[in-house]
Short mmCIF file of C-alpha atoms and ligand atoms in Angstrom, two decimals:
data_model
loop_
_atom_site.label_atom_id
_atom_site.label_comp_id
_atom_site.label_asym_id
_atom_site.label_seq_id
_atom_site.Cartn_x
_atom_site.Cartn_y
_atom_site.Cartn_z
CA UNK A 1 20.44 -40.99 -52.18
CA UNK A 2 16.91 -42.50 -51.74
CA UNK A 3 15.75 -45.55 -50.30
CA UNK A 4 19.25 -44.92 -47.84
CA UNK A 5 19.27 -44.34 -44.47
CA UNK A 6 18.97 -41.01 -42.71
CA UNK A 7 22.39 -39.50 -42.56
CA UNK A 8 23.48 -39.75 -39.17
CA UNK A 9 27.46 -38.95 -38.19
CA UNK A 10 29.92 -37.31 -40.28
CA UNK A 11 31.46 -40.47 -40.31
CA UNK A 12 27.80 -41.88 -42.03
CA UNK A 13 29.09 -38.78 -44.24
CA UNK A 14 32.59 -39.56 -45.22
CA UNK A 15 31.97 -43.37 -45.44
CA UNK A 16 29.28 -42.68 -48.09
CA UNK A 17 31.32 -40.24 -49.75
CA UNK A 18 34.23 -43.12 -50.57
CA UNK A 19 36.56 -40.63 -48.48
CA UNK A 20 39.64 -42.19 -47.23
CA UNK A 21 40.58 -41.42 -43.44
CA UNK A 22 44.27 -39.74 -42.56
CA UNK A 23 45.97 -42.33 -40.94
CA UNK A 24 48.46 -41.02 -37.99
CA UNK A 25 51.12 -43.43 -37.34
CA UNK A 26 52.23 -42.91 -34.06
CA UNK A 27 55.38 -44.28 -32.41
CA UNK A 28 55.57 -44.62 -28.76
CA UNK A 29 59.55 -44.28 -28.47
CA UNK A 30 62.05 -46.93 -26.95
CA UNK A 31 60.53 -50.40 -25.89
CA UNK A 32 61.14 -53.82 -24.71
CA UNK A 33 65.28 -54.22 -23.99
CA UNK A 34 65.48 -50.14 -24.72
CA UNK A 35 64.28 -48.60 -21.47
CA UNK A 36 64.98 -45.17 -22.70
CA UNK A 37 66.08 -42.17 -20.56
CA UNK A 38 65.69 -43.14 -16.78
CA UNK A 39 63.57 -40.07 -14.24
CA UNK A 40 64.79 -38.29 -12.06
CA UNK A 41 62.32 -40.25 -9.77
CA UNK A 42 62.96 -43.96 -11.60
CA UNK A 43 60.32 -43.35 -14.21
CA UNK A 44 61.12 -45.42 -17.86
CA UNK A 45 60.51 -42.92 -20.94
CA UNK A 46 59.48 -46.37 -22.69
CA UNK A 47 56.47 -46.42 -20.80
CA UNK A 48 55.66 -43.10 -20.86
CA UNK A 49 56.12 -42.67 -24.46
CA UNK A 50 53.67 -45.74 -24.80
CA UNK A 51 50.73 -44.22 -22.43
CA UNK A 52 51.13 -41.22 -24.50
CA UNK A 53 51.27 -42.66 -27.79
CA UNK A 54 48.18 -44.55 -26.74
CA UNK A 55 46.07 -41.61 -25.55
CA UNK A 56 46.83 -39.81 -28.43
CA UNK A 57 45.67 -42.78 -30.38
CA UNK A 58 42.50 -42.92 -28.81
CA UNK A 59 41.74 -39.13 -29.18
CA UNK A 60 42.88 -39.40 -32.55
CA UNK A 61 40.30 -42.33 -33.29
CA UNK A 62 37.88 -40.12 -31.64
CA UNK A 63 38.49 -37.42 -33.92
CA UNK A 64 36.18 -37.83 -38.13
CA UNK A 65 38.38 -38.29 -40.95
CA UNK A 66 41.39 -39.73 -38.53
CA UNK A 67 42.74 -43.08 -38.00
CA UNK A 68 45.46 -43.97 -35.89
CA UNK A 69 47.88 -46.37 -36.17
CA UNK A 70 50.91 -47.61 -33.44
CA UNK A 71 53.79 -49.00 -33.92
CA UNK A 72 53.76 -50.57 -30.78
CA UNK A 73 50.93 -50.92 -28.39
CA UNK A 74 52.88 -52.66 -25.92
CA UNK A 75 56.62 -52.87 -24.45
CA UNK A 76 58.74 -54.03 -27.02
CA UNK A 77 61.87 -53.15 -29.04
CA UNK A 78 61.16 -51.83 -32.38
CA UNK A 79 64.64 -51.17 -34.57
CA UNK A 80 64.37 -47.01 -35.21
CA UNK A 81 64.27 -47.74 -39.57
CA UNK A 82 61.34 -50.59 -39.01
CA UNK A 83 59.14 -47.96 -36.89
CA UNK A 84 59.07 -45.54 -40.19
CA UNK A 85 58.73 -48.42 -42.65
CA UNK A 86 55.60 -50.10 -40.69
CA UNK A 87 54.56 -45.98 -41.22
CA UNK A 88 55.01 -46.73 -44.63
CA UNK A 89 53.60 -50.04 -45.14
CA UNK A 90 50.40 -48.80 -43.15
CA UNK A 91 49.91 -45.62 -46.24
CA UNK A 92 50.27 -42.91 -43.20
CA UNK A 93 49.93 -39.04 -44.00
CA UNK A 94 52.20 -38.68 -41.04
CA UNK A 95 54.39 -39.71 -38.57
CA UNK A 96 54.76 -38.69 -35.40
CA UNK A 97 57.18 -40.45 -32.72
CA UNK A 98 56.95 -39.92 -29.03
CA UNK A 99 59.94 -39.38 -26.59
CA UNK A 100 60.85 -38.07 -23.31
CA UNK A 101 64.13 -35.65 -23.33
CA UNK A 102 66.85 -35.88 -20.78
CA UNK A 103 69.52 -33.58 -19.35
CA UNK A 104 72.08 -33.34 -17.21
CA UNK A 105 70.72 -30.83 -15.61
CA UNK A 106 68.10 -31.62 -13.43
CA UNK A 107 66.33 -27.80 -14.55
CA UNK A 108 66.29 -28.43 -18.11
CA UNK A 109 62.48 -28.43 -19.39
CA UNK A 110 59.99 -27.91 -21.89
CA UNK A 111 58.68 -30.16 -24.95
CA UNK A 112 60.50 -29.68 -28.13
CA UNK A 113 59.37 -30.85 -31.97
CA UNK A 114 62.08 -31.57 -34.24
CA UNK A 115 62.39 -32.74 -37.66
CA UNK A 116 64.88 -34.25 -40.35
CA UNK A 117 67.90 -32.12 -40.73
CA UNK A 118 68.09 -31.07 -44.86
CA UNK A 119 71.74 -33.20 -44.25
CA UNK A 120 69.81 -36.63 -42.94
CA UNK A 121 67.41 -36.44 -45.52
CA UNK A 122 69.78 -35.93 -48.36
CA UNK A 123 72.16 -38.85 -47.00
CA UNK A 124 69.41 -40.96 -46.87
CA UNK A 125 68.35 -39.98 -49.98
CA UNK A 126 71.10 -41.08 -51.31
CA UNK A 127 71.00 -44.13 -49.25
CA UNK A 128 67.20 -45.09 -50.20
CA UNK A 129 68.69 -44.60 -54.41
CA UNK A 130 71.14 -46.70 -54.11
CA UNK A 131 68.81 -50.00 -52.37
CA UNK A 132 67.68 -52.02 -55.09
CA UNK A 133 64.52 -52.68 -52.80
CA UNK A 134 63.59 -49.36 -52.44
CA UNK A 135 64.55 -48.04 -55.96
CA UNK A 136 61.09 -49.95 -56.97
CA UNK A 137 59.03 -48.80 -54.61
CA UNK A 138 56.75 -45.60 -55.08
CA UNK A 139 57.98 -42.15 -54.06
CA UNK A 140 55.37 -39.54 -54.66
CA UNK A 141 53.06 -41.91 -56.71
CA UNK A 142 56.18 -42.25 -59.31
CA UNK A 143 57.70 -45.61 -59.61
CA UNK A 144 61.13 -44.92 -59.35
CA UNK A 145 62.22 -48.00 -61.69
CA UNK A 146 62.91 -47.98 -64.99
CA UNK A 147 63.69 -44.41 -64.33
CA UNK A 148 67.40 -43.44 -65.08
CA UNK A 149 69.78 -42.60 -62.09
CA UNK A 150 69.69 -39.02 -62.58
CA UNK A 151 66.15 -38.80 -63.07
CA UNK A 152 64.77 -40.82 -60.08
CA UNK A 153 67.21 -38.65 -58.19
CA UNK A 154 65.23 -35.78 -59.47
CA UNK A 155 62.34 -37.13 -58.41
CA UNK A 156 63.42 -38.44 -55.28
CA UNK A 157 64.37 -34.90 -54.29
CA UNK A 158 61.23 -33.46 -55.19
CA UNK A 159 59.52 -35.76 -53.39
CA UNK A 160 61.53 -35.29 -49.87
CA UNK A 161 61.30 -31.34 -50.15
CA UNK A 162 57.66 -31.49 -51.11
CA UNK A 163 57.78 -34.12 -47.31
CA UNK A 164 59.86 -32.08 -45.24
CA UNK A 165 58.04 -28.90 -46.23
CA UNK A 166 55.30 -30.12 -44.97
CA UNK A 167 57.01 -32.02 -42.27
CA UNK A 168 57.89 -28.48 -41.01
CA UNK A 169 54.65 -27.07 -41.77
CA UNK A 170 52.87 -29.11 -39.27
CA UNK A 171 56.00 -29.62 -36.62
CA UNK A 172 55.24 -25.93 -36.22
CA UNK A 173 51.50 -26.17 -35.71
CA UNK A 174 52.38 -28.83 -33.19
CA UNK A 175 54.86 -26.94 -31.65
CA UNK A 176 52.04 -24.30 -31.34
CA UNK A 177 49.80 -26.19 -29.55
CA UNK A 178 52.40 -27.48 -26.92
CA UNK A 179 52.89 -23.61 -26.22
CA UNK A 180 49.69 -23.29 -25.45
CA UNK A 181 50.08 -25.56 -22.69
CA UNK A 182 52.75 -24.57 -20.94
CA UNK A 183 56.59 -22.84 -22.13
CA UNK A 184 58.41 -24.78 -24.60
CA UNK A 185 61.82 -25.85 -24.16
CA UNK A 186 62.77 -23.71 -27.21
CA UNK A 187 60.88 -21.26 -29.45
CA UNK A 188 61.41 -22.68 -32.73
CA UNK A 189 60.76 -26.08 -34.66
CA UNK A 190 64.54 -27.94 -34.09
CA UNK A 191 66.18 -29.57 -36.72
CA UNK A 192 68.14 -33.55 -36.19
CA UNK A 193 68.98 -36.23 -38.15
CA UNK A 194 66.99 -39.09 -36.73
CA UNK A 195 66.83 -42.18 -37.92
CA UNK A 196 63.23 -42.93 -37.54
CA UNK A 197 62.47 -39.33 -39.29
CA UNK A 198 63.85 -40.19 -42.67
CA UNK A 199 60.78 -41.26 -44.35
CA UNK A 200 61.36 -40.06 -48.03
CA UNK A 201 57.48 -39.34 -48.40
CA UNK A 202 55.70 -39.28 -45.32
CA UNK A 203 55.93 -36.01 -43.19
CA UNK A 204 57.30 -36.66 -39.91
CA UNK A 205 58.51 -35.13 -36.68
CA UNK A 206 59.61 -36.31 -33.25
CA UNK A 207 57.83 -34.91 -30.14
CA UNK A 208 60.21 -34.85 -26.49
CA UNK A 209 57.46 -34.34 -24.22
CA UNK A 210 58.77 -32.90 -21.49
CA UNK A 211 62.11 -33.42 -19.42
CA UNK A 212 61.72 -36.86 -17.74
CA UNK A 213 65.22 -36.17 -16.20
CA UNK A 214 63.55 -32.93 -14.37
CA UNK A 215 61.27 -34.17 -11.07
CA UNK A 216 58.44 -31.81 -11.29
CA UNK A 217 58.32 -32.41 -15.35
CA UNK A 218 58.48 -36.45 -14.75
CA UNK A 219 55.46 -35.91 -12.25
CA UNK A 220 53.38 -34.43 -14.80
CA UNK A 221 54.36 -37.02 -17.42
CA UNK A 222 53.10 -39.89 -15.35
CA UNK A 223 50.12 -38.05 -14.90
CA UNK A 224 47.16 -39.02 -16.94
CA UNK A 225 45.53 -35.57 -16.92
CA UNK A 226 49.00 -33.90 -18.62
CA UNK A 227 49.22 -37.43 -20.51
CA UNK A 228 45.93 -36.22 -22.24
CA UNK A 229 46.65 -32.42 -22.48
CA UNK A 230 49.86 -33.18 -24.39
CA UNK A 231 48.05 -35.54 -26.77
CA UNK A 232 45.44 -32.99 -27.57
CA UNK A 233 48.52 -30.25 -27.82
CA UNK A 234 49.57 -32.73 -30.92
CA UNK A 235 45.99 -33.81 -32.25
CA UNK A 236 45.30 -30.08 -31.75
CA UNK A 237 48.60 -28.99 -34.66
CA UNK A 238 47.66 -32.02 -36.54
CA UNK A 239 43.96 -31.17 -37.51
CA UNK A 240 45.10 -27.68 -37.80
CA UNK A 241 47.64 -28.34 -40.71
CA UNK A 242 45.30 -30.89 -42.30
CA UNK A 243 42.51 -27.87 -42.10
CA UNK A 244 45.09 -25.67 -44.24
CA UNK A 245 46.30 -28.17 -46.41
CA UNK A 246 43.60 -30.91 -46.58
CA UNK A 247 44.72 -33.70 -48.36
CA UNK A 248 42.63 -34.91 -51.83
CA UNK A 249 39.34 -37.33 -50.93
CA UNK A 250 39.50 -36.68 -47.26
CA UNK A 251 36.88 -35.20 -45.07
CA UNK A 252 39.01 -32.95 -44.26
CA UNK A 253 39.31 -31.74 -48.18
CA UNK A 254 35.26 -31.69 -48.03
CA UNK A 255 35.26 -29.64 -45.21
CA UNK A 256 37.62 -27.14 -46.87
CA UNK A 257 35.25 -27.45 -49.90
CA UNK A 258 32.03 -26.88 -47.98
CA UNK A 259 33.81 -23.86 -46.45
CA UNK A 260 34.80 -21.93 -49.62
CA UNK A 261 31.10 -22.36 -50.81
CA UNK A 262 30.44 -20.68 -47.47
CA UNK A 263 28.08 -23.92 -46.49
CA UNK A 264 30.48 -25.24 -43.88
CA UNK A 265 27.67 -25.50 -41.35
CA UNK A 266 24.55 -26.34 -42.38
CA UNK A 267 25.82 -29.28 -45.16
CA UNK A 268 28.44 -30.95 -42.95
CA UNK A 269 27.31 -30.74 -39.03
CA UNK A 270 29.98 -27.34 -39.00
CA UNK A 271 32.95 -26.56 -37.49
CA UNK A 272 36.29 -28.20 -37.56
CA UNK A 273 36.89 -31.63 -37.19
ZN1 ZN B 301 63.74 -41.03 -26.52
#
């Protein structure tokens, strides 16, 4: 190290280290022609979804050893399979798309995380085998061509539950932090089969909010303040899983490694990320 500059951010840190940053694609639900649900009160959950994908973009870019990238950054349509592919294409450790619930009911409220039913992910599965397109692409780090049917099958499957395992893993630490600010609309990770979760190897969940169709809940979702609280609620579950289960040749795998040699603090600047 001599002859370098004195070592001044973590970021100084990671660079020099040749670790990679976790890139969070977020997905700011709905856009353009697709308004969304409608408020109570007239509010579009397009645009909501958008100033809270963006604040937690910004808090995420805030955040050493995180990147942040959105699949829209303004108000247009995005078809639901693109959003997970640009996900994809942009080597994310995780995907996370915003939305806004709605109810008949006017009471209905809380946020909710959900993730890929274990019947979406094995139709798509099946789906994602049988596209010539995809059947060369990489699942897992293992080129799937060239491989016989049953074997990229294999693979494929091994791949998805290794995903969705740790889909769930972190829907739940999300789902933690959302309790902490205020009651959740139900107690438990949910489990759907949306389109935009199907990624075959990038962990994903979809976040409602809040209940855009109840007044007092639409109030606080046009609020910046809650905008903000929310997207640290998320950031907060994010960094948590990646603490646990820190990814290879990310800070966040340093970190982990500074902590078992008990040196956490004085080697890295301390604390978590
Ligand atoms: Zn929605």
């Amino acid at each position: 190290m001599a002859g370098q500059a004195p070592v001044k951010t973590v970021e100084d840190i990671a660079r020099r280290a040749g670790l990679r940053p976790l890139v969070i694609a977020i997905d700011a639900g709905h856009g353009g022609q697709d308004p969304g649900a409608r408020g109570a009160n007239g509010s579009r959950e397009k645009d909501i979804t958008l100033k809270v994908a963006r604040e937690l973009a910004r808090q995420v870019n805030a955040t050493p050893g995180l990147k942040a990238y959105l699949t829209r950054d303004s108000d247009f349509f995005i078809p639901l399979a693109r959003r997970y592919q640009l996900a994809r294409q942009h080597k994310a450790d995780l995907f996370v798309s915003i939305h806004a619930d709605a109810f008949s009911s006017p009471t209905a409220r809380g946020s909710s995380v959900f993730v890929l039913s274990q019947r979406g992910a094995s139709s798509q599965a099946a789906r994602w085998l049988a596209d010539q397109e995809n059947a060369a692409d990489l699942v897992g780090g293992v080129r799937l061509q060239d491989k016989g049917d049953t074997l990229a099958s294999v693979l494929l499957d091994l791949s998805q539950s290794a995903t969705m395992k740790a889909s769930e893993d972190m829907a739940g630490q999300v789902l933690a932090g959302l309790k902490r600010l205020g009651k959740t609309h139900k107690n438990d990770v949910e489990r759907a089969n949306f389109v935009v979760l199907r990624s075959p190897d990038v962990p994903s969940m979809l976040v409602e909010t809040a209940f855009i169709s109840n007044p007092d809940e639409e109030a606080r979702l046009n609020d910046p303040a809650h905008q903000a609280q929310l997207a640290r609620a998320i950031l907060d579950g994010v960094t948590g899983y990646f603490s646990r289960q820190p990814p290879p040749g990310t800070l966040y795998a340093m970190q982990a490694e500074a902590r078992r040699a008990g040196s956490a603090g004085a080697t890295y600047g301390g604390g978590q990320p």
